[in-house]
mmCIF file of C-alpha atoms and ligand atoms in Angstrom:
data_model
loop_
_atom_site.group_PDB
_atom_site.id
_atom_site.type_symbol
_atom_site.label_atom_id
_atom_site.label_comp_id
_atom_site.label_asym_id
_atom_site.label_seq_id
_atom_site.Cartn_x
_atom_site.Cartn_y
_atom_site.Cartn_z
ATOM 1 C CA MET A 16 83.018 56.344 150.004
ATOM 2 C CA GLY A 17 84.142 59.847 149.934
ATOM 3 C CA PRO A 18 84.022 62.650 147.412
ATOM 4 C CA THR A 19 86.570 61.921 144.487
ATOM 5 C CA GLY A 20 87.094 65.228 142.715
ATOM 6 C CA GLY A 21 89.800 65.754 140.435
ATOM 7 C CA ASN A 22 91.966 68.974 140.369
ATOM 8 C CA GLY A 23 90.579 72.051 138.675
ATOM 9 C CA GLY A 24 92.290 73.333 135.439
ATOM 10 C CA ARG A 25 94.915 76.526 134.941
ATOM 11 C CA GLY A 26 93.839 80.106 134.491
ATOM 12 C CA GLY A 27 93.802 80.855 131.484
ATOM 13 C CA ASN A 28 97.460 83.376 130.005
ATOM 14 C CA ILE A 29 98.160 86.387 128.094
ATOM 15 C CA TRP A 30 99.796 86.624 125.329
ATOM 16 C CA LEU A 31 101.114 89.012 122.871
ATOM 17 C CA ARG A 32 101.963 88.719 119.522
ATOM 18 C CA ALA A 33 103.554 90.531 116.738
ATOM 19 C CA SER A 34 102.005 90.718 113.659
ATOM 20 C CA GLY A 35 103.686 92.561 110.772
ATOM 21 C CA LYS A 36 99.718 92.899 109.484
ATOM 22 C CA LEU A 37 99.008 95.644 112.377
ATOM 23 C CA SER A 38 100.470 99.492 111.898
ATOM 24 C CA SER A 39 98.905 100.731 115.044
ATOM 25 C CA LEU A 40 97.847 100.185 118.909
ATOM 26 C CA THR A 41 94.163 101.194 118.091
ATOM 27 C CA HIS A 42 92.154 98.036 118.440
ATOM 28 C CA LEU A 43 93.559 96.853 121.758
ATOM 29 C CA LYS A 44 91.074 96.951 124.566
ATOM 30 C CA ASP A 45 92.149 98.551 128.166
ATOM 31 C CA THR A 46 91.708 95.349 130.246
ATOM 32 C CA TYR A 47 91.803 91.607 129.167
ATOM 33 C CA ILE A 48 90.748 89.102 131.605
ATOM 34 C CA ALA A 49 91.524 85.034 130.557
ATOM 35 C CA GLN A 50 89.061 82.664 131.365
ATOM 36 C CA ASP A 51 89.045 80.964 134.266
ATOM 37 C CA GLY A 52 90.390 76.933 134.994
ATOM 38 C CA LYS A 53 86.649 74.611 134.951
ATOM 39 C CA ASN A 54 86.873 72.599 138.023
ATOM 40 C CA GLY A 55 87.816 68.976 138.569
ATOM 41 C CA GLY A 56 85.140 66.813 138.271
ATOM 42 C CA THR A 57 84.261 63.724 140.277
ATOM 43 C CA ASP A 58 85.367 60.472 139.406
ATOM 44 C CA HIS A 59 88.895 62.187 139.808
ATOM 45 C CA ARG A 60 88.509 63.895 136.118
ATOM 46 C CA TYR A 61 90.918 66.901 136.305
ATOM 47 C CA GLY A 62 89.332 70.595 135.070
ATOM 48 C CA ARG A 63 89.625 71.583 132.193
ATOM 49 C CA ASN A 64 92.664 75.007 131.612
ATOM 50 C CA GLY A 65 91.164 78.538 130.608
ATOM 51 C CA LYS A 66 91.581 79.261 127.397
ATOM 52 C CA ASP A 67 94.254 81.358 126.803
ATOM 53 C CA VAL A 68 94.107 84.746 125.243
ATOM 54 C CA GLU A 69 96.373 86.090 122.354
ATOM 55 C CA ILE A 70 97.296 90.256 121.883
ATOM 56 C CA GLU A 71 97.674 90.781 118.430
ATOM 57 C CA VAL A 72 100.005 94.102 118.730
ATOM 58 C CA PRO A 73 102.282 95.421 115.219
ATOM 59 C CA VAL A 74 105.756 94.893 115.079
ATOM 60 C CA GLY A 75 108.070 97.076 116.485
ATOM 61 C CA SER A 76 105.853 96.770 119.895
ATOM 62 C CA LEU A 77 107.351 97.879 123.022
ATOM 63 C CA VAL A 78 106.117 96.320 125.842
ATOM 64 C CA LYS A 79 106.688 98.350 129.364
ATOM 65 C CA ASN A 80 105.408 97.610 133.064
ATOM 66 C CA SER A 81 103.821 99.620 134.432
ATOM 67 C CA GLN A 82 106.705 101.750 136.444
ATOM 68 C CA GLY A 83 108.228 101.821 133.050
ATOM 69 C CA SER A 84 110.783 98.889 132.558
ATOM 70 C CA VAL A 85 110.788 97.305 129.066
ATOM 71 C CA LEU A 86 109.490 93.834 129.678
ATOM 72 C CA ILE A 87 110.531 92.451 125.818
ATOM 73 C CA ASP A 88 110.259 94.750 122.273
ATOM 74 C CA LEU A 89 108.406 92.478 119.802
ATOM 75 C CA ILE A 90 110.644 93.226 116.613
ATOM 76 C CA ASN A 91 109.349 90.650 114.490
ATOM 77 C CA SER A 92 106.604 89.212 113.060
ATOM 78 C CA GLY A 93 105.629 85.873 114.946
ATOM 79 C CA ASP A 94 107.168 86.933 118.615
ATOM 80 C CA GLY A 95 105.320 86.021 121.200
ATOM 81 C CA PHE A 96 105.231 87.045 124.822
ATOM 82 C CA LEU A 97 103.518 85.495 127.153
ATOM 83 C CA ILE A 98 102.491 88.792 129.730
ATOM 84 C CA VAL A 99 100.111 86.922 131.927
ATOM 85 C CA SER A 100 100.186 83.596 133.390
ATOM 86 C CA GLY A 101 97.156 82.046 134.366
ATOM 87 C CA GLY A 102 96.412 80.996 138.350
ATOM 88 C CA ALA A 103 97.889 77.267 138.705
ATOM 89 C CA GLY A 104 94.087 74.951 138.960
ATOM 90 C CA GLY A 105 93.525 73.956 142.436
ATOM 91 C CA TYR A 106 93.996 70.089 144.004
ATOM 92 C CA GLY A 107 91.528 67.805 144.327
ATOM 93 C CA ASN A 108 90.704 65.508 147.145
ATOM 94 C CA LYS A 109 92.586 63.123 145.229
ATOM 95 C CA GLU A 110 95.228 64.296 145.971
ATOM 96 C CA PHE A 111 95.782 64.381 149.346
ATOM 97 C CA ALA A 112 94.328 60.841 149.734
ATOM 98 C CA ASN A 113 96.822 58.336 151.722
ATOM 99 C CA VAL A 114 96.545 54.367 153.215
ATOM 100 C CA ASP A 115 95.401 56.062 156.328
ATOM 101 C CA ASN A 116 92.709 58.215 154.693
ATOM 102 C CA PRO A 117 92.014 57.273 151.197
ATOM 103 C CA THR A 118 88.830 59.433 151.199
ATOM 104 C CA PRO A 119 89.923 62.820 152.324
ATOM 105 C CA ARG A 120 87.291 65.432 152.336
ATOM 106 C CA THR A 121 90.566 68.214 151.873
ATOM 107 C CA ALA A 122 90.333 70.377 148.291
ATOM 108 C CA LEU A 123 92.498 73.615 148.098
ATOM 109 C CA PRO A 124 90.954 76.352 145.617
ATOM 110 C CA GLY A 125 93.106 77.109 142.619
ATOM 111 C CA GLU A 126 96.053 80.477 142.713
ATOM 112 C CA GLN A 127 94.257 83.112 141.885
ATOM 113 C CA GLY A 128 95.448 84.689 138.114
ATOM 114 C CA GLU A 129 98.343 87.434 137.660
ATOM 115 C CA ILE A 130 96.803 90.970 137.342
ATOM 116 C CA VAL A 131 99.507 92.662 134.994
ATOM 117 C CA ASN A 132 99.290 96.654 134.391
ATOM 118 C CA ALA A 133 101.149 97.163 131.116
ATOM 119 C CA GLU A 134 101.409 99.545 128.887
ATOM 120 C CA ILE A 135 102.507 99.216 124.631
ATOM 121 C CA GLU A 136 104.317 102.475 122.799
ATOM 122 C CA LEU A 137 104.517 101.525 118.662
ATOM 123 C CA ARG A 138 108.183 102.469 118.075
ATOM 124 C CA SER A 139 107.793 101.712 114.213
ATOM 125 C CA ILE A 140 110.266 99.379 112.578
ATOM 126 C CA ALA A 141 110.417 101.514 109.446
ATOM 127 C CA ASP A 142 112.917 102.083 107.113
ATOM 128 C CA PHE A 143 112.159 105.418 106.123
ATOM 129 C CA GLY A 144 110.407 107.963 108.993
ATOM 130 C CA LEU A 145 108.448 110.456 106.967
ATOM 131 C CA VAL A 146 108.976 114.059 108.787
ATOM 132 C CA GLY A 147 107.347 117.794 107.803
ATOM 133 C CA LEU A 148 104.728 120.337 108.933
ATOM 134 C CA PRO A 149 100.895 119.749 109.093
ATOM 135 C CA ASN A 150 99.499 119.422 105.097
ATOM 136 C CA ALA A 151 103.220 119.302 103.826
ATOM 137 C CA GLY A 152 102.015 116.648 101.767
ATOM 138 C CA LYS A 153 103.291 112.944 103.170
ATOM 139 C CA SER A 154 100.827 111.088 102.877
ATOM 140 C CA SER A 155 100.015 111.872 99.267
ATOM 141 C CA LEU A 156 103.592 111.210 98.796
ATOM 142 C CA THR A 157 104.006 108.285 101.246
ATOM 143 C CA MET A 158 100.788 107.184 98.681
ATOM 144 C CA THR A 159 102.377 107.722 94.841
ATOM 145 C CA ILE A 160 105.577 105.983 96.467
ATOM 146 C CA THR A 161 104.171 103.617 97.872
ATOM 147 C CA ASN A 162 100.818 102.371 95.927
ATOM 148 C CA THR A 163 99.422 102.400 99.522
ATOM 149 C CA ASP A 164 96.521 104.383 100.299
ATOM 150 C CA LEU A 165 96.161 106.956 102.452
ATOM 151 C CA GLU A 166 93.743 109.785 104.052
ATOM 152 C CA VAL A 167 94.521 112.733 102.359
ATOM 153 C CA SER A 168 93.180 116.703 103.536
ATOM 154 C CA ASP A 169 93.837 119.886 103.066
ATOM 155 C CA ILE A 170 92.573 119.457 106.940
ATOM 156 C CA PRO A 171 96.262 120.346 108.256
ATOM 157 C CA GLY A 172 96.405 116.854 111.003
ATOM 158 C CA THR A 173 94.548 115.097 108.982
ATOM 159 C CA THR A 174 97.202 111.638 109.326
ATOM 160 C CA LEU A 175 96.936 110.952 113.911
ATOM 161 C CA ILE A 176 98.430 107.789 114.041
ATOM 162 C CA PRO A 177 101.873 106.398 111.677
ATOM 163 C CA HIS A 178 101.107 104.884 108.550
ATOM 164 C CA LEU A 179 103.554 102.183 107.032
ATOM 165 C CA GLY A 180 103.472 101.923 103.081
ATOM 166 C CA HIS A 181 105.903 99.521 101.130
ATOM 167 C CA ILE A 182 107.898 99.897 98.226
ATOM 168 C CA THR A 183 109.227 96.892 96.713
ATOM 169 C CA TYR A 184 111.428 96.955 93.238
ATOM 170 C CA ARG A 185 111.786 94.472 90.520
ATOM 171 C CA ASP A 186 114.087 92.599 92.505
ATOM 172 C CA LYS A 187 111.992 92.133 94.974
ATOM 173 C CA VAL A 188 113.971 94.549 97.197
ATOM 174 C CA SER A 189 110.928 96.054 99.870
ATOM 175 C CA CYS A 190 112.046 98.678 102.591
ATOM 176 C CA SER A 191 109.193 100.353 103.974
ATOM 177 C CA ILE A 192 108.283 104.523 105.145
ATOM 178 C CA ALA A 193 106.172 105.680 108.007
ATOM 179 C CA ASP A 194 103.818 108.382 107.324
ATOM 180 C CA LEU A 195 104.099 110.335 110.499
ATOM 181 C CA PRO A 196 101.636 112.730 111.680
ATOM 182 C CA GLY A 197 102.753 116.977 111.131
ATOM 183 C CA ILE A 198 104.830 118.987 113.229
ATOM 184 C CA GLU A 199 102.954 121.540 114.976
ATOM 185 C CA PRO A 200 105.516 124.558 114.602
ATOM 186 C CA ASP A 201 104.327 126.406 117.618
ATOM 187 C CA GLN A 202 104.203 122.903 119.508
ATOM 188 C CA PRO A 203 106.567 123.283 122.910
ATOM 189 C CA ARG A 204 107.239 119.952 123.015
ATOM 190 C CA ALA A 205 108.642 118.222 120.120
ATOM 191 C CA PRO A 206 105.860 115.639 119.891
ATOM 192 C CA ARG A 207 105.391 111.979 121.047
ATOM 193 C CA PHE A 208 104.905 110.904 117.647
ATOM 194 C CA LEU A 209 108.748 110.920 117.045
ATOM 195 C CA GLN A 210 109.486 107.830 118.550
ATOM 196 C CA HIS A 211 108.820 106.220 115.784
ATOM 197 C CA CYS A 212 111.776 107.795 113.422
ATOM 198 C CA ALA A 213 114.395 106.178 116.727
ATOM 199 C CA ARG A 214 114.396 103.045 114.665
ATOM 200 C CA CYS A 215 114.214 103.919 110.925
ATOM 201 C CA VAL A 216 117.627 103.733 108.677
ATOM 202 C CA SER A 217 116.762 107.352 107.744
ATOM 203 C CA LEU A 218 114.460 110.310 107.895
ATOM 204 C CA ILE A 219 112.826 111.898 104.753
ATOM 205 C CA TYR A 220 111.800 115.736 105.862
ATOM 206 C CA LEU A 221 108.825 116.717 103.616
ATOM 207 C CA ILE A 222 109.149 120.431 103.304
ATOM 208 C CA ASP A 223 105.507 122.199 101.684
ATOM 209 C CA GLY A 224 106.332 123.509 98.487
ATOM 210 C CA ASP A 225 102.617 125.035 98.445
ATOM 211 C CA ASP A 226 103.271 128.743 96.720
ATOM 212 C CA PHE A 227 101.240 130.078 99.967
ATOM 213 C CA HIS A 228 103.489 128.347 102.740
ATOM 214 C CA GLU A 229 102.966 130.604 105.825
ATOM 215 C CA GLN A 230 106.696 129.345 106.488
ATOM 216 C CA HIS A 231 109.688 129.711 103.891
ATOM 217 C CA VAL A 232 111.567 126.452 102.686
ATOM 218 C CA VAL A 233 114.611 127.157 104.466
ATOM 219 C CA GLU A 234 112.556 128.483 107.948
ATOM 220 C CA GLN A 235 110.446 124.324 107.631
ATOM 221 C CA PHE A 236 113.863 122.916 107.507
ATOM 222 C CA TYR A 237 115.080 124.507 110.956
ATOM 223 C CA ILE A 238 111.893 123.465 112.383
ATOM 224 C CA ILE A 239 111.564 119.897 111.713
ATOM 225 C CA ARG A 240 115.638 119.895 112.794
ATOM 226 C CA GLN A 241 114.390 121.581 116.167
ATOM 227 C CA HIS A 242 111.827 118.978 117.060
ATOM 228 C CA LEU A 243 114.074 116.227 115.872
ATOM 229 C CA ALA A 244 116.698 117.581 118.399
ATOM 230 C CA ASP A 245 113.957 118.656 120.837
ATOM 231 C CA TYR A 246 112.396 115.792 121.555
ATOM 232 C CA ASP A 247 116.220 113.741 122.479
ATOM 233 C CA ALA A 248 116.288 116.363 124.827
ATOM 234 C CA THR A 249 113.118 115.457 126.248
ATOM 235 C CA ILE A 250 113.683 112.417 126.692
ATOM 236 C CA ASN A 251 116.927 112.560 127.399
ATOM 237 C CA ALA A 252 114.935 114.549 130.397
ATOM 238 C CA GLU A 253 112.913 112.576 131.810
ATOM 239 C CA VAL A 254 115.802 109.157 131.652
ATOM 240 C CA ARG A 255 118.110 111.522 133.954
ATOM 241 C CA GLU A 256 114.771 111.414 136.226
ATOM 242 C CA LEU A 257 114.636 107.565 136.455
ATOM 243 C CA GLU A 258 118.192 107.135 136.585
ATOM 244 C CA LEU A 259 118.458 109.939 139.489
ATOM 245 C CA ALA A 260 115.704 108.540 141.114
ATOM 246 C CA LYS A 261 117.615 104.719 140.667
ATOM 247 C CA SER A 262 120.208 105.965 141.934
ATOM 248 C CA LYS A 263 122.185 104.347 144.462
ATOM 249 C CA PHE A 264 123.944 107.444 145.183
ATOM 250 C CA TYR A 265 121.907 109.657 144.710
ATOM 251 C CA ASP A 266 123.321 113.248 145.144
ATOM 252 C CA ARG A 267 120.154 116.347 144.331
ATOM 253 C CA TYR A 268 123.083 118.977 143.790
ATOM 254 C CA ASP A 269 125.661 117.478 142.024
ATOM 255 C CA GLN A 270 125.090 114.610 139.537
ATOM 256 C CA ASP A 271 126.618 114.171 136.188
ATOM 257 C CA PHE A 272 125.846 112.122 134.120
ATOM 258 C CA GLU A 273 127.480 110.325 130.539
ATOM 259 C CA THR A 274 125.386 111.161 127.469
ATOM 260 C CA ASN A 275 127.665 109.443 124.706
ATOM 261 C CA ASP A 276 125.353 106.603 126.118
ATOM 262 C CA GLU A 277 123.204 105.403 122.740
ATOM 263 C CA ARG A 278 119.923 106.350 124.019
ATOM 264 C CA TYR A 279 120.806 109.429 123.546
ATOM 265 C CA SER A 280 121.827 109.956 120.038
ATOM 266 C CA SER A 281 120.074 112.385 118.736
ATOM 267 C CA LEU A 282 116.831 112.333 116.012
ATOM 268 C CA ALA A 283 119.177 115.092 114.890
ATOM 269 C CA ASP A 284 121.851 113.412 113.381
ATOM 270 C CA LYS A 285 119.567 110.049 111.602
ATOM 271 C CA PRO A 286 120.854 109.914 108.499
ATOM 272 C CA PHE A 287 118.085 111.525 105.751
ATOM 273 C CA ILE A 288 117.533 113.820 102.512
ATOM 274 C CA VAL A 289 115.462 116.564 102.462
ATOM 275 C CA CYS A 290 112.901 116.588 99.398
ATOM 276 C CA ILE A 291 110.354 119.751 98.528
ATOM 277 C CA SER A 292 106.670 118.747 97.964
ATOM 278 C CA LYS A 293 103.836 120.363 95.102
ATOM 279 C CA ALA A 294 106.346 120.719 92.469
ATOM 280 C CA ASP A 295 103.162 121.120 90.340
ATOM 281 C CA GLN A 296 102.991 124.975 91.593
ATOM 282 C CA PRO A 297 104.128 128.419 90.583
ATOM 283 C CA GLY A 298 107.644 129.022 91.646
ATOM 284 C CA ARG A 299 109.168 125.830 92.444
ATOM 285 C CA GLU A 300 112.597 126.626 90.885
ATOM 286 C CA TYR A 301 112.753 129.806 93.026
ATOM 287 C CA ARG A 302 111.346 127.625 96.475
ATOM 288 C CA ALA A 303 113.922 124.863 95.173
ATOM 289 C CA LYS A 304 117.523 126.816 94.978
ATOM 290 C CA MET A 305 116.193 128.770 98.159
ATOM 291 C CA LEU A 306 116.639 125.554 99.954
ATOM 292 C CA ASN A 307 119.183 123.825 97.601
ATOM 293 C CA ASP A 308 121.662 127.056 98.677
ATOM 294 C CA GLU A 309 121.201 126.465 102.453
ATOM 295 C CA LEU A 310 121.572 123.021 101.708
ATOM 296 C CA ALA A 311 125.236 123.383 100.545
ATOM 297 C CA ASN A 312 126.595 125.121 103.268
ATOM 298 C CA PHE A 313 124.871 122.754 105.787
ATOM 299 C CA PRO A 314 127.440 121.677 108.028
ATOM 300 C CA ASP A 315 126.102 118.236 109.485
ATOM 301 C CA SER A 316 127.349 114.526 107.146
ATOM 302 C CA SER A 317 124.210 113.471 108.620
ATOM 303 C CA LEU A 318 122.620 114.802 104.982
ATOM 304 C CA TYR A 319 122.539 112.135 102.966
ATOM 305 C CA PHE A 320 121.996 114.138 100.018
ATOM 306 C CA PRO A 321 122.886 117.548 99.485
ATOM 307 C CA LYS A 322 120.233 118.740 97.094
ATOM 308 C CA ALA A 323 116.217 118.703 97.391
ATOM 309 C CA ILE A 324 114.752 116.505 95.205
ATOM 310 C CA GLU A 325 111.437 117.864 94.161
ATOM 311 C CA THR A 326 108.136 115.656 94.242
ATOM 312 C CA SER A 327 104.721 116.277 93.231
ATOM 313 C CA ALA A 328 101.990 113.676 94.176
ATOM 314 C CA LYS A 329 99.908 115.362 90.980
ATOM 315 C CA ASP A 330 102.169 114.799 88.202
ATOM 316 C CA LEU A 331 104.464 112.655 90.050
ATOM 317 C CA THR A 332 107.744 114.369 89.239
ATOM 318 C CA GLY A 333 110.520 112.927 91.615
ATOM 319 C CA TRP A 334 108.569 109.850 91.946
ATOM 320 C CA SER A 335 111.573 107.650 90.270
ATOM 321 C CA ALA A 336 114.224 109.796 91.162
ATOM 322 C CA LEU A 337 113.471 109.157 94.486
ATOM 323 C CA GLN A 338 112.668 105.668 94.672
ATOM 324 C CA PHE A 339 115.757 105.301 93.266
ATOM 325 C CA LEU A 340 117.664 107.186 95.774
ATOM 326 C CA LEU A 341 116.016 105.367 99.012
ATOM 327 C CA ARG A 342 116.979 102.441 97.876
ATOM 328 C CA LYS A 343 120.485 103.256 97.764
ATOM 329 C CA ILE A 344 120.358 104.292 101.239
ATOM 330 C CA PHE A 345 118.847 101.554 102.112
ATOM 331 C CA HIS A 346 121.232 99.435 100.218
ATOM 332 C CA PHE A 347 123.987 101.490 101.620
ATOM 333 C CA PHE A 348 123.106 101.279 105.935
ATOM 334 C CA LEU A 349 122.448 97.563 104.717
ATOM 335 C CA ILE A 350 125.676 97.045 104.280
ATOM 336 C CA LYS A 351 127.224 98.934 106.405
ATOM 337 C CA GLN A 352 124.953 96.953 109.618
HETATM 338 N N1 GTP B 26 99.410 120.970 94.006
HETATM 339 C C1 GTP B 26 99.282 119.799 95.121
HETATM 340 N N2 GTP B 26 98.770 119.630 95.434
HETATM 341 C C2 GTP B 26 99.342 118.105 97.081
HETATM 342 C C3 GTP B 26 100.197 117.943 96.867
HETATM 343 N N3 GTP B 26 100.476 116.561 98.017
HETATM 344 C C4 GTP B 26 99.342 116.786 98.536
HETATM 345 N N4 GTP B 26 98.666 118.225 98.066
HETATM 346 C C5 GTP B 26 97.425 117.965 98.447
HETATM 347 O O1 GTP B 26 97.778 119.304 100.467
HETATM 348 C C6 GTP B 26 97.197 118.887 101.340
HETATM 349 C C7 GTP B 26 97.252 117.844 102.427
HETATM 350 O O2 GTP B 26 98.045 116.584 102.098
HETATM 351 P P1 GTP B 26 98.178 115.744 102.769
HETATM 352 O O3 GTP B 26 98.587 114.256 102.507
HETATM 353 O O4 GTP B 26 96.937 115.282 103.694
HETATM 354 O O5 GTP B 26 99.252 116.210 103.925
HETATM 355 P P2 GTP B 26 99.808 115.687 105.342
HETATM 356 O O6 GTP B 26 101.381 116.179 105.657
HETATM 357 O O7 GTP B 26 100.392 114.461 104.934
HETATM 358 O O8 GTP B 26 98.988 116.345 106.324
HETATM 359 P P3 GTP B 26 99.095 116.189 107.802
HETATM 360 O O9 GTP B 26 98.795 114.479 107.373
HETATM 361 O O10 GTP B 26 97.627 117.043 108.221
HETATM 362 O O11 GTP B 26 100.320 116.759 108.443
HETATM 363 C C8 GTP B 26 95.993 117.676 100.311
HETATM 364 O O12 GTP B 26 95.030 118.873 100.001
HETATM 365 C C9 GTP B 26 96.915 117.631 98.973
HETATM 366 O O13 GTP B 26 95.362 116.979 97.743
HETATM 367 C C10 GTP B 26 100.939 117.667 95.236
HETATM 368 O O14 GTP B 26 102.183 117.158 95.275
HETATM 369 N N5 GTP B 26 100.532 118.942 94.692
HETATM 370 MG MG1 MG B 27 98.998 113.150 106.102
#
């Protein structure tokens, strides 16, 4: 009697699964390897399939291949994506048996599994994005209105990765706020983390109301505007480069692309409201007046509410007004969608 090897097991797959419990990508490893399939056994026994690997990623993870093309956008909790298929198992001798040769010695080894290089980018699905200069009090404000525990300190640059907080209203409606890192005023390029604003319904510009702040409240407002606008310019330039490279009719001297595509719509065009922090500090009325005078003349209709909301994480000034306004905005855009 000849060999009686059964078929080998398939190699494990690798899945990505969106989880509403995660809010960052810091837990991810550089490399994941799924288990090999087991060899087939004697007496025609099949080998066991390799175990699948499931990698949890936050909701809002955008998965790209090494060329930068989007493979999938995981926007609902529980969404799964098979990113790497395990190789098929090998064929044992019994597969090659026939009338002429009932006990063949031939067998085929299993297939090599896929190797996939992918990049995962997180674009938070937050309803509101909180933007402002370092130390403006973004994390403190998020903690106050969402009851979330976040790291706060007087060292600028405390928040390095975005965090989500949730406000749950009495009628169980819930909306989320992304507490983002601070925008450095002198940074030449718009910071990458502004990508988290792309999906927000609306933005909250938080102006630092510290009595001794280096930048005037109005100046801070325009620094935020400038960075939001610059972010789009950076992305536009990158997208244009890609499109130019891809274009069959590539003309390096005279290429004019349409810019009214959705991708080109600016973060500076997102509806926004303005808050001033640290309203417990002296000079509060003066700062609010300076900013409100500017906002009263601000020509852009993306400003949702024409006055700055004064807030304090210390004495809770503005806490309920802000919650109320966010609820209004949330409702307004939800109905519009
Ligand atoms: N007096 C006063 N101080 C505040 C208030 N909110 C925040 N601070 C202080 O301001 C400093 C910065 O607060 P954070 O909440 O960490 O500021 P942030 O904008 O998140 O800072 P980055 O993450 O570094 O961008 C801390 O020392 C806070 O204690 C406030 O309402 N009143
Ligand atoms: Mg912070």
